[in-house]
Short mmCIF file of C-alpha atoms in Angstrom, two decimals:
data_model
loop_
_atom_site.label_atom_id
_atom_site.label_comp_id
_atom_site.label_asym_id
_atom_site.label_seq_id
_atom_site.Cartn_x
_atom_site.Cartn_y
_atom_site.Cartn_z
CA UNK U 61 0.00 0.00 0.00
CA UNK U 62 1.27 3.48 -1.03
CA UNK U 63 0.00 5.20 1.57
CA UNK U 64 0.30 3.20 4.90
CA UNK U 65 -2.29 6.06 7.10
CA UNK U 66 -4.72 5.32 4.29
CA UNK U 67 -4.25 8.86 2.65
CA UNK U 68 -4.06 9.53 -0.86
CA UNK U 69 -1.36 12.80 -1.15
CA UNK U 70 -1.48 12.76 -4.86
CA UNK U 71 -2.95 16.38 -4.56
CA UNK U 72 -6.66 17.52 -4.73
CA UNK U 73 -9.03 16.33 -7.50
CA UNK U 74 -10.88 19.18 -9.69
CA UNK U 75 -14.27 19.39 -10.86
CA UNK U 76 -14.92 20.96 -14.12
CA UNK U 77 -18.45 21.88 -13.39
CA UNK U 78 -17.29 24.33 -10.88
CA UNK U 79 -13.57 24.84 -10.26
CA UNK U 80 -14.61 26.10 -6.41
CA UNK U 81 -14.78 22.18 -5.57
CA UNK U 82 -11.60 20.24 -4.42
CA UNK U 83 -11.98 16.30 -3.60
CA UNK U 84 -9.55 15.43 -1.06
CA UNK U 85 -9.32 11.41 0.46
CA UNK U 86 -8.21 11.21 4.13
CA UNK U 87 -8.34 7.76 5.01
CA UNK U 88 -7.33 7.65 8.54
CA UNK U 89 -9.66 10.71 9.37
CA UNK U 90 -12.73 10.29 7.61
CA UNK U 91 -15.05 6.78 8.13
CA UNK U 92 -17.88 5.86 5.56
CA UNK U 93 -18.99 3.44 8.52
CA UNK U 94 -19.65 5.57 11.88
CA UNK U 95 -22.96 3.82 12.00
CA UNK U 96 -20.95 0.92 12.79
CA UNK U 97 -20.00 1.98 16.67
CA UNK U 98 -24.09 1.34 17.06
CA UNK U 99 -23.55 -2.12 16.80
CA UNK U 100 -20.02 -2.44 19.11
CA UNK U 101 -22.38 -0.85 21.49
CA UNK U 102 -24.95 -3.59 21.13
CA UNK U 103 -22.38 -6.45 20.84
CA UNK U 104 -20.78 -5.02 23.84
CA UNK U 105 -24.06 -4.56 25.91
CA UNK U 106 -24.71 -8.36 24.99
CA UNK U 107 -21.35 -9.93 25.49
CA UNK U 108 -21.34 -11.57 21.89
CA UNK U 109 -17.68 -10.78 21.40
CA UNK U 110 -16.37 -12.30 25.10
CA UNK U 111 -18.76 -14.89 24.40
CA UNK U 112 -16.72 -15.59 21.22
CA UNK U 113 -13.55 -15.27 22.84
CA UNK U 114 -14.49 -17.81 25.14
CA UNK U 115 -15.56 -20.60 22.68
CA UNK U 116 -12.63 -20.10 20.27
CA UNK U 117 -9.04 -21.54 20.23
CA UNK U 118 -5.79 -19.72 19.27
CA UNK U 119 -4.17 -21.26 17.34
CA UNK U 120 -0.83 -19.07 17.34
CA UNK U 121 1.97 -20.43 19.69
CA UNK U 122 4.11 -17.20 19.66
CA UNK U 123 4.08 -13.99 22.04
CA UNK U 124 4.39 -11.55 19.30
CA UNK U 125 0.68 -11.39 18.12
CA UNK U 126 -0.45 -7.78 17.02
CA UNK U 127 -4.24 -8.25 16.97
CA UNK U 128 -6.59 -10.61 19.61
CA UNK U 129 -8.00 -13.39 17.95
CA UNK U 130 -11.47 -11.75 19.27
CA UNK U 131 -10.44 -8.33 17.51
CA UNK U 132 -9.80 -10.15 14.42
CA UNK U 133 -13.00 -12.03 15.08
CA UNK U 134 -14.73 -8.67 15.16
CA UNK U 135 -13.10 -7.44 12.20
CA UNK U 136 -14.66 -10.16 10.39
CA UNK U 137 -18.52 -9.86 11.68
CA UNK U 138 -18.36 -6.04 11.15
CA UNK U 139 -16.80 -6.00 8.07
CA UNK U 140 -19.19 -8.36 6.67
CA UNK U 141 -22.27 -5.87 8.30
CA UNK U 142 -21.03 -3.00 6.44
CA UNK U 143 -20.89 -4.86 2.81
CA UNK U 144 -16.78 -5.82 2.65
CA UNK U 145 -17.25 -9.24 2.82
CA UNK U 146 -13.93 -9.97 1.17
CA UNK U 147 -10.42 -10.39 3.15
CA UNK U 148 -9.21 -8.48 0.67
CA UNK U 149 -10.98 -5.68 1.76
CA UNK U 150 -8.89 -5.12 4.50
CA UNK U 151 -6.11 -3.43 2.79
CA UNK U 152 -8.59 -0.33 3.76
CA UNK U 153 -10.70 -1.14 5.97
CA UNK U 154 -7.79 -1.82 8.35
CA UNK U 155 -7.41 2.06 8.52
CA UNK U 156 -10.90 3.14 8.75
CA UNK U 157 -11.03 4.68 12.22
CA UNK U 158 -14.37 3.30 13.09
CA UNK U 159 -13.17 -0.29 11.88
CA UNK U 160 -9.95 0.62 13.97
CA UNK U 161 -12.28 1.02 17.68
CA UNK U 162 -13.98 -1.63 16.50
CA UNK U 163 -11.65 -4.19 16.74
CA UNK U 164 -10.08 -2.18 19.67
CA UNK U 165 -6.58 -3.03 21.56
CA UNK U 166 -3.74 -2.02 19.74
CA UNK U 167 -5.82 -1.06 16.25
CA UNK U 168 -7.16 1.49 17.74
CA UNK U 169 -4.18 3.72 17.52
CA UNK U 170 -2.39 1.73 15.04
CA UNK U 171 -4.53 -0.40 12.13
CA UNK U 172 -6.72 -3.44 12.18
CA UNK U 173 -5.44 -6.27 10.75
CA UNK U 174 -4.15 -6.62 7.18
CA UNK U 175 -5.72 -9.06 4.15
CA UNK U 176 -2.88 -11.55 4.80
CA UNK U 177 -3.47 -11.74 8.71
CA UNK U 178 -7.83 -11.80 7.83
CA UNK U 179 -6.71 -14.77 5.48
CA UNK U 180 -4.93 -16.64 7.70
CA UNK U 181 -7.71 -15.80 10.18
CA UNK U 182 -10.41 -17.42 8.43
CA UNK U 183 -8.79 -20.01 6.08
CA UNK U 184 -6.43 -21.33 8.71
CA UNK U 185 -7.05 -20.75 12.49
CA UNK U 186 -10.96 -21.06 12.00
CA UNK U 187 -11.04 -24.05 9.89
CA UNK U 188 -9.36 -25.99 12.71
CA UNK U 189 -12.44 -28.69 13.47
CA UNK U 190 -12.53 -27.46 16.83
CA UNK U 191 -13.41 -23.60 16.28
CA UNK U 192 -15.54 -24.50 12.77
CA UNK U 193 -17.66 -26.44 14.91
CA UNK U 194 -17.82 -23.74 18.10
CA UNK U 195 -18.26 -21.44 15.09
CA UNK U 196 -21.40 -23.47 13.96
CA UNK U 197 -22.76 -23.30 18.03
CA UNK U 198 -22.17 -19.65 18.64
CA UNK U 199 -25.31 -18.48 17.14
CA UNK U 200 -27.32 -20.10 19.08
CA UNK U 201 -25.34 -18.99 22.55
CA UNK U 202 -25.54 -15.25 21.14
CA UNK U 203 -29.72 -16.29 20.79
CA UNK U 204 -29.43 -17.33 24.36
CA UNK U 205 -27.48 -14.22 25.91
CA UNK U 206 -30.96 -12.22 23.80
CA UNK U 207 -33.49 -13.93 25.20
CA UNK U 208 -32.02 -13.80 28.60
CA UNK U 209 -33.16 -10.67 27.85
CA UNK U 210 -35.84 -10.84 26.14
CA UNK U 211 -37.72 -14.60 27.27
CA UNK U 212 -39.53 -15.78 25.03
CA UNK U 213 -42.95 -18.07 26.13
CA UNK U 214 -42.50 -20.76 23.32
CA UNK U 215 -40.13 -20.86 19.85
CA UNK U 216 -41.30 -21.20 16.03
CA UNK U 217 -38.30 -22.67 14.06
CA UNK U 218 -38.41 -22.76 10.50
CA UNK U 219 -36.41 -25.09 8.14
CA UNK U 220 -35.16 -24.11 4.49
CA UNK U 221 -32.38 -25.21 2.47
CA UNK U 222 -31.02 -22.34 -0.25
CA UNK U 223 -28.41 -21.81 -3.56
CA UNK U 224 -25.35 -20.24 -2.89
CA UNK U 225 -23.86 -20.32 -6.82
CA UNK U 226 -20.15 -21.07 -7.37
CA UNK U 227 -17.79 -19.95 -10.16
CA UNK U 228 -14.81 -21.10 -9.69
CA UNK U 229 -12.70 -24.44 -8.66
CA UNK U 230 -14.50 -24.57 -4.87
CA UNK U 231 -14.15 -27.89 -3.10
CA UNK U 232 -17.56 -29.52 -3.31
CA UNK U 233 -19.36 -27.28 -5.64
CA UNK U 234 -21.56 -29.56 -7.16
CA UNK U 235 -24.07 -29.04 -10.39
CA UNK U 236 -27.87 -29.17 -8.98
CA UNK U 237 -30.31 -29.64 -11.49
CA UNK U 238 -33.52 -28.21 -9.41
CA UNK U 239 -31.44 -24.43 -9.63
CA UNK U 240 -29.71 -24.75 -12.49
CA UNK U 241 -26.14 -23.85 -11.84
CA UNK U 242 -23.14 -24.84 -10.18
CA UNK U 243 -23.64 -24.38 -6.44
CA UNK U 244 -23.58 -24.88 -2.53
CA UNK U 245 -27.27 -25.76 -0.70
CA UNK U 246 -27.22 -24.68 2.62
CA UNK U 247 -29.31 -25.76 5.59
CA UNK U 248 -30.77 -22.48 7.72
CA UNK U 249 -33.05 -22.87 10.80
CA UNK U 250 -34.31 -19.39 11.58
CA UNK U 251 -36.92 -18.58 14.76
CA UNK U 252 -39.66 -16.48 14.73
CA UNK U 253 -37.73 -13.08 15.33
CA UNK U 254 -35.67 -13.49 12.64
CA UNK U 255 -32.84 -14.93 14.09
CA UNK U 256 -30.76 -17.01 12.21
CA UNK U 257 -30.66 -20.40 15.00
CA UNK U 258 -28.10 -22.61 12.73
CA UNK U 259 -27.41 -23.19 9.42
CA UNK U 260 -24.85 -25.62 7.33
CA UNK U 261 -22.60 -25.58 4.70
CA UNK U 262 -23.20 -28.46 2.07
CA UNK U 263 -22.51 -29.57 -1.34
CA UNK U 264 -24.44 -28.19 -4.55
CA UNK U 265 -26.26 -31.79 -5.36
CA UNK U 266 -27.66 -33.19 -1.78
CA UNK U 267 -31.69 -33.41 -1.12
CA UNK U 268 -32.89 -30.50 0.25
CA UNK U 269 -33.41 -32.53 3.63
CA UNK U 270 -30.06 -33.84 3.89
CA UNK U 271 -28.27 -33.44 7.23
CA UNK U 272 -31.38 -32.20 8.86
CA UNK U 273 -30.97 -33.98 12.13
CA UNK U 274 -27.27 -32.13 12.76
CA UNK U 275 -29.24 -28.64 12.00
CA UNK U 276 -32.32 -29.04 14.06
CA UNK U 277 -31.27 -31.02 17.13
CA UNK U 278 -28.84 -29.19 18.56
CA UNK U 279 -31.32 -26.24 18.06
CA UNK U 280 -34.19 -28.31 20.20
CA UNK U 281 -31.98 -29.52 22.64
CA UNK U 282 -30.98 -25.91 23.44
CA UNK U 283 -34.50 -24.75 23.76
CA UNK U 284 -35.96 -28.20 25.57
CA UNK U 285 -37.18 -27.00 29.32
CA UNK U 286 -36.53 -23.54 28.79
CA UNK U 287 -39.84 -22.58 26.72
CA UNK U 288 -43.06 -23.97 26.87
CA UNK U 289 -43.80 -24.74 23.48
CA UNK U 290 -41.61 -25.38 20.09
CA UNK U 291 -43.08 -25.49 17.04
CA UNK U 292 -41.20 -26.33 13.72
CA UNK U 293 -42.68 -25.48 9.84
CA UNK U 294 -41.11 -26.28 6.48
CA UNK U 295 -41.74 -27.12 3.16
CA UNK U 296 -42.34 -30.56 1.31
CA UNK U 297 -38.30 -31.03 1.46
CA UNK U 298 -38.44 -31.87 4.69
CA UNK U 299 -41.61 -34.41 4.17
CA UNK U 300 -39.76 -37.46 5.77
CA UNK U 301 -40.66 -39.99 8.67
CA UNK U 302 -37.88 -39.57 10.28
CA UNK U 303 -38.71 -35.77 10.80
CA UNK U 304 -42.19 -36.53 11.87
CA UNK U 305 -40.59 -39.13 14.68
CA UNK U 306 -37.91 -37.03 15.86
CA UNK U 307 -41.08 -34.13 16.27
CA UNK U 308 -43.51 -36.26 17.93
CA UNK U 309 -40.86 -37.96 20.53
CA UNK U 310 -39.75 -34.00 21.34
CA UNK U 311 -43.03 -33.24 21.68
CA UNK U 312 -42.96 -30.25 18.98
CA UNK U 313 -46.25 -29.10 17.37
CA UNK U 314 -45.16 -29.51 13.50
CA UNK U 315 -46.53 -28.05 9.66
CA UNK U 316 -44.93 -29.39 7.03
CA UNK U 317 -45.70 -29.45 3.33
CA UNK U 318 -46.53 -32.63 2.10
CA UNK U 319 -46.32 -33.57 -2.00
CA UNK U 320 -49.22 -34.62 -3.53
CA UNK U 321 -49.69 -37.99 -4.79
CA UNK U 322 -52.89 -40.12 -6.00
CA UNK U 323 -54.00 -41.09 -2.96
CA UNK U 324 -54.20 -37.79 -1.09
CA UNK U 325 -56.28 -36.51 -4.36
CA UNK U 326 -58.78 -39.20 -4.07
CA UNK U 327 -59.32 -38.38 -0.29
CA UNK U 328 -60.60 -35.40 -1.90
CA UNK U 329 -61.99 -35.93 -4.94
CA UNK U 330 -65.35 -34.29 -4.60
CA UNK U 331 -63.33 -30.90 -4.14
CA UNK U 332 -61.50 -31.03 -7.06
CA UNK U 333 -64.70 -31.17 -9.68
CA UNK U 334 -65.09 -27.61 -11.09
CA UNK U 335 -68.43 -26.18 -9.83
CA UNK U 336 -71.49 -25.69 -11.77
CA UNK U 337 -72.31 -22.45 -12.86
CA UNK U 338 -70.72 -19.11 -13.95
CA UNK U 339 -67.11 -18.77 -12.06
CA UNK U 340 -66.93 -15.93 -9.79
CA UNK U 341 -64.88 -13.07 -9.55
CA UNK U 342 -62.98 -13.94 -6.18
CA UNK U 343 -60.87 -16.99 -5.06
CA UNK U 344 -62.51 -19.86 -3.73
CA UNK U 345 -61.67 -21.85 -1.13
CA UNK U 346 -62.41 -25.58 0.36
CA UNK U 347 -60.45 -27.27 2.95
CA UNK U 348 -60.44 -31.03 4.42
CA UNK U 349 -59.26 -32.98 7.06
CA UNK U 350 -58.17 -36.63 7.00
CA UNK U 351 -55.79 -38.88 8.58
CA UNK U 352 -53.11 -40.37 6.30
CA UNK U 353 -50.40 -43.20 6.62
CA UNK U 354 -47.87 -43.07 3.74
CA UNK U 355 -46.23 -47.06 3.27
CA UNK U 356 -42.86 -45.20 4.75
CA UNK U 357 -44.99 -44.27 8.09
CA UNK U 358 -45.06 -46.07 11.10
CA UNK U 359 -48.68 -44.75 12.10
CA UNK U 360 -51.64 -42.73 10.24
CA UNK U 361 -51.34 -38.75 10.70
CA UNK U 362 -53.73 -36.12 10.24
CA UNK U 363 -53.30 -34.46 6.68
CA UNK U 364 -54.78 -31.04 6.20
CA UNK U 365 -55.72 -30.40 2.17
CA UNK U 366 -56.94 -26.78 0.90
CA UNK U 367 -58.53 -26.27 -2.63
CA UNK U 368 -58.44 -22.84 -4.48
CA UNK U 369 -60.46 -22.34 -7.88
CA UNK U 370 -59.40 -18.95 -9.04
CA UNK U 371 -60.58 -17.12 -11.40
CA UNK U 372 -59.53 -17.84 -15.13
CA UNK U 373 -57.95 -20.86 -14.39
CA UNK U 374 -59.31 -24.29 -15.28
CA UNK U 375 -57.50 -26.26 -13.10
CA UNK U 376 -57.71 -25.67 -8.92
CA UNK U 377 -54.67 -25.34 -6.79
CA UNK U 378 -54.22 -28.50 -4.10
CA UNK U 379 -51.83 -28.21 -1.10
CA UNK U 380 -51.46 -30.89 1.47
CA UNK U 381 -49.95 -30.49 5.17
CA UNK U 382 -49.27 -33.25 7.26
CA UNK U 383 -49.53 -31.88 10.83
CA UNK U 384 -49.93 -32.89 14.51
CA UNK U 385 -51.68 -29.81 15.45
CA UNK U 386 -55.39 -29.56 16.74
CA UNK U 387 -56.23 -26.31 15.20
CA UNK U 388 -58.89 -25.85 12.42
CA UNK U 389 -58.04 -26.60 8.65
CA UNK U 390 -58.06 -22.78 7.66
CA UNK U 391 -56.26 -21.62 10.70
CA UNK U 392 -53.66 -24.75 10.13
CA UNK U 393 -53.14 -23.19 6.54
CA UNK U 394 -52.64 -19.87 8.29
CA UNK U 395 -49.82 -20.60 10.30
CA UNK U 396 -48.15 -23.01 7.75
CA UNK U 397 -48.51 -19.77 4.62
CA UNK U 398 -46.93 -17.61 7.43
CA UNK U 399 -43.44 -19.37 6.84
CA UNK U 400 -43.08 -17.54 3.86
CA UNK U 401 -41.17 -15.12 6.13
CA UNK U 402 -38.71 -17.73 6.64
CA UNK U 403 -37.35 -17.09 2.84
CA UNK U 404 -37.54 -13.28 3.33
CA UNK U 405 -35.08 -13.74 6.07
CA UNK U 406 -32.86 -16.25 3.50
CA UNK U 407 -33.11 -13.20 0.64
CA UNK U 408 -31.92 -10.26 3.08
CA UNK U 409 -28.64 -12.45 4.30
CA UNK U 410 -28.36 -13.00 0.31
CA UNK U 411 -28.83 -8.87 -0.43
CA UNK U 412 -27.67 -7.28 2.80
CA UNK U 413 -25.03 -9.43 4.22
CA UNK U 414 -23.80 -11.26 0.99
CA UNK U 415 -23.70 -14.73 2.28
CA UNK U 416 -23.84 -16.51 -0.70
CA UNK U 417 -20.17 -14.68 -1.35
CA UNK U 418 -18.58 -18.30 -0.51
CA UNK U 419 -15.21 -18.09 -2.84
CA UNK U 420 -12.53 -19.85 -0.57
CA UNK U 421 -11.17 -23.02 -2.75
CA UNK U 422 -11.20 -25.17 0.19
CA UNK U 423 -14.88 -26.37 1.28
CA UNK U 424 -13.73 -26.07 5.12
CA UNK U 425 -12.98 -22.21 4.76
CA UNK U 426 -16.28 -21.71 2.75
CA UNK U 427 -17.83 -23.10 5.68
CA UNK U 428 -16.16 -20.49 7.98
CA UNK U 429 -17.43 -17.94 5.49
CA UNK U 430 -20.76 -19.11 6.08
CA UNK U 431 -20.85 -18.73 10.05
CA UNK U 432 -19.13 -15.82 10.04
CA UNK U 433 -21.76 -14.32 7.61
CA UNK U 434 -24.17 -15.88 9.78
CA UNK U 435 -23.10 -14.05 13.39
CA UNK U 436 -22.81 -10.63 11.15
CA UNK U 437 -26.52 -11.55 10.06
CA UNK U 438 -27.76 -12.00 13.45
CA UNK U 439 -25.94 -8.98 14.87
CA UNK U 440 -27.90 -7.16 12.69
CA UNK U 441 -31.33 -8.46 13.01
CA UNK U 442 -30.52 -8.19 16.85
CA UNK U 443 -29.80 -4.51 16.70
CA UNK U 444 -33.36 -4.55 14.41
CA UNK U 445 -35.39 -6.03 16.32
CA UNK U 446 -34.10 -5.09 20.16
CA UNK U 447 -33.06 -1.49 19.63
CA UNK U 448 -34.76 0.47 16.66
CA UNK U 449 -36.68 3.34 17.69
CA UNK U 450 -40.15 3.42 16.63
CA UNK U 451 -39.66 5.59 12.73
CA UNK U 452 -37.56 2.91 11.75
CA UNK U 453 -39.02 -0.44 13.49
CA UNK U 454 -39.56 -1.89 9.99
CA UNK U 455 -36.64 -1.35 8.11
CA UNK U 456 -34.86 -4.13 6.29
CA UNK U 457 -31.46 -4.76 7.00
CA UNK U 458 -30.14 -3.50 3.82
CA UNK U 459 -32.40 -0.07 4.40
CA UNK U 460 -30.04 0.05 8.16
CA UNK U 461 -26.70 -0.66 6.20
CA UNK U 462 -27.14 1.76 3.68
CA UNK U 463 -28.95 4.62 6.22
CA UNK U 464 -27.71 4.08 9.89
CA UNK U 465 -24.29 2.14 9.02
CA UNK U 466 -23.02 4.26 6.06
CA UNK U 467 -23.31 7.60 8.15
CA UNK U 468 -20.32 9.31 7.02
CA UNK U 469 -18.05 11.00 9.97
CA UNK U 470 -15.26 13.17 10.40
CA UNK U 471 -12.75 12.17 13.37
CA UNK U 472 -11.37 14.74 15.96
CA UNK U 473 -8.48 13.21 18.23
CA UNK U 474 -8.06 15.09 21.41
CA UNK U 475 -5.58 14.23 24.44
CA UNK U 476 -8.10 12.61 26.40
CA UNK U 477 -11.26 11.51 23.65
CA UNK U 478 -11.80 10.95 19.98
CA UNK U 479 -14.88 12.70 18.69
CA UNK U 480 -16.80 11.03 15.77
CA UNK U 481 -18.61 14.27 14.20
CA UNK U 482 -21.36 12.44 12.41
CA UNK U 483 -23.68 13.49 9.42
CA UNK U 484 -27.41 13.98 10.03
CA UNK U 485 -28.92 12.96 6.60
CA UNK U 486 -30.97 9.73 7.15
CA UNK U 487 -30.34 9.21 11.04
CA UNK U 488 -30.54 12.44 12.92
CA UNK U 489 -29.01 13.00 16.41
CA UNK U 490 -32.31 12.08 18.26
CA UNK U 491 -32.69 9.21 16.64
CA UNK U 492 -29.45 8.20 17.06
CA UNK U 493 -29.16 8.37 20.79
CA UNK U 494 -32.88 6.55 21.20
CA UNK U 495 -31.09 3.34 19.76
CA UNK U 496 -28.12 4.21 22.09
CA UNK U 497 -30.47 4.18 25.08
CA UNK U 498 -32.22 1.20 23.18
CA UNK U 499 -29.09 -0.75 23.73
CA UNK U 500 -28.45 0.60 27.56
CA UNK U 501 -31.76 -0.66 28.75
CA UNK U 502 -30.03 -4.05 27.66
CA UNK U 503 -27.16 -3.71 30.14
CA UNK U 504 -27.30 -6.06 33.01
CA UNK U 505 -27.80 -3.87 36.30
CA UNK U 506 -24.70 -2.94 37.86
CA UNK U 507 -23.97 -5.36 41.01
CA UNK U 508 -24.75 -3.82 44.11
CA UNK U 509 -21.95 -4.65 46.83
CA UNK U 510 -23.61 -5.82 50.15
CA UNK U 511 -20.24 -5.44 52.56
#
């Protein structure tokens, strides 16, 4: 790097449209990212980052380490947050003063770490099989430090497998014929906040279901005697006996798709002949319930169907849901069409948080990629859903990178502070400090000595 304080001395650039305007680049004293600090305020509040520390390894044997592992750690998840979701990245970022308090210690006053440290980070240290897999659990133990927080009375966990596309030599990138490319499928189990519970890197041509057991189990176990109810949804994928079992022995209340076949259409046969008579203008609906053993089952279940003749088309739409719920038929189909949200959650770690960026040759360090992308995800959604004020309760996560993170800010060093001097364009002051005190109100009370 030219420049080593991430300034650019070249001179001042010119604008022809008015020769009154200079552009000048100061790296080390100007930050794209001040909206950044928001969330080192929330991850500190919460403890993610000691959390971190404590379930990781180092790996390095020698005394001479510039940056702890947790910095580096941190450098990673924020990084990712705020779009550079490269290593490579680093060769700036590693100056940017709000990446630099960030990762804290000696960055601070120095620089973060540099592309070739970040790659050794994340292709090396974290592939170990020891921190992948405390990788893979720390989700769920930064779900757990939230709802000590927040309890929740019972847990909805839905189930969907997803593309990542490959284009390149990557270790177990696999043609799929169902998306049409070259390609990872992950495994995500998200809750009903948003939260991204667990999730699994596999190769491009497994079933959708494959692998479930490793995904969802460790999830349930977590949650078993700490909430009163668990219930699970997902699509016909994850149609399989041995997900059914595993449900009913946990005692989980369960949706899930189920494909159609002849049978299930002659159980409901006199729904599917097209109605005498003009068609109306609106959908209509019919619903029926039925119990249902598959040869594959051990026992008969109840199978909820729902007809819809719309309008213009000559042929009705048929779902089928195999459940062990009590509810009514049209409130079953209620709660099963609600897991749509489920895939909204999959699109915004695709858009906001890149996570399909999986470019690593080996298929251990995509994996890394993966959970990494996936704590930066659910740092995010935690920050969205625990500490937006009210005007901005509904924004997506790539509406809070591009408005709240990307605040632009000019940095004052004094003796005894730094000064961030931020812009007010989409976040004003006001609205800055209610997510501040957002995050405060999340503090565990100070402990009172009683000497």
């Amino acid at each position: 790097m030219a420049n080593p304080a991430g300034e650019s001395y070249d001179g001042a650039l010119r604008l022809d449209f008015d020769r009154r305007l200079m552009l000048q680049f100061r790296g080390s004293v100007v930050t794209s990212d001040a909206g950044l600090l928001a969330y080192r305020e929330l991850d500190d509040a919460l403890g993610l980052s000691a959390m971190a520390g404590d379930a990781l390894s180092d790996a390095r044997t020698g005394k001479n380490g510039q940056h702890a592992l947790v910095g580096m750690l941190r450098q990673s998840i924020f990084g990712r947050l705020a779009g550079y979701e490269d290593v490579n990245d680093a060769q700036r970022l590693r100056h940017d003063p709000a990446m630099r308090w960030i990762v804290g210690g000696k960055a601070a006053s120095d620089a973060a770490a540099s592309p070739s440290q970040m790659g050794r980070f994340e292709t090396r240290w974290l592939t170990a099989e020891k921190n992948l897999s405390a990788l893979a659990d720390l989700s769920g133990k930064w779900i757990d430090s939230v709802h000590g927080r927040r309890p929740p009375r019972g847990i909805l966990l839905d189930m969907d497998s997803s593309v990542s596309p490959t284009h390149g030599e990557q270790e177990n990138s696999v043609w799929n014929g169902h998306y049409d490319c070259t390609c990872y499928h992950s495994l995500f189990v998200f809750n009903q906040f948003g939260d991204l519970e667990r999730c699994a890197l596999r190769p491009g041509n497994v079933h959708s279901a494959d692998g479930w057991d490793g995904v969802l189990k460790p999830v349930v176990e977590r949650y078993q005697g700490k909430v009163s109810r668990i219930y699970f949804r997902a699509d016909a994928g994850f149609a399989n006996p041995d997900v059914y079992e595993f449900l009913e022995a946990e005692r989980i209340k369960y949706a899930i798709r189920l494909p159609a076949n002849r049978i299930l259409q002659e159980r409901i046969g006199h729904l599917l002949t097209r109605p005498i008579g003009r068609p109306p203008n609106e959908v209509r609906r019919s619903y029926a319930n039925f119990t249902y053993q598959a040869g594959s089952w051990t026992k008969s279940r109840r199978v909820v169907a729902k007809v819809e003749w719309h309008p213009g088309e000559l042929y009705p739409r048929v779902g089928f849901i195999v459940t062990n719920m009590a509810r009514s038929a049209e409130n079953l189909v209620a709660f099963y069409n609600k897991r749509g949200t489920c895939e909204q959650w999959i699109k915004e770690g695709k858009g906001a948080i890149k996570w399909t960026r999986l470019s690593c040759r080996s298929f251990a360090a995509n994996a890394v990629r993966l959970q990494l992308h996936a704590l930066a995800y659910n740092l995010g959604n935690f920050l969205r859903t625990l500490a937006t004020p009210e005007p901005i309760k509904d924004w997506s996560l790539t509406s809070l990178k591009e408005k709240l993170i990307k605040i632009g800010a000019k940095v004052i060093s004094h003796g005894r502070y730094v000064a961030f001097q931020m812009a007010e364009v989409a976040i004003p002051r006001n609205l800055f400090a209610d997510i501040l005190r957002l995050i405060a109100e999340l503090r565990p009370p100070p402990v009172t000595s009683t000497a």
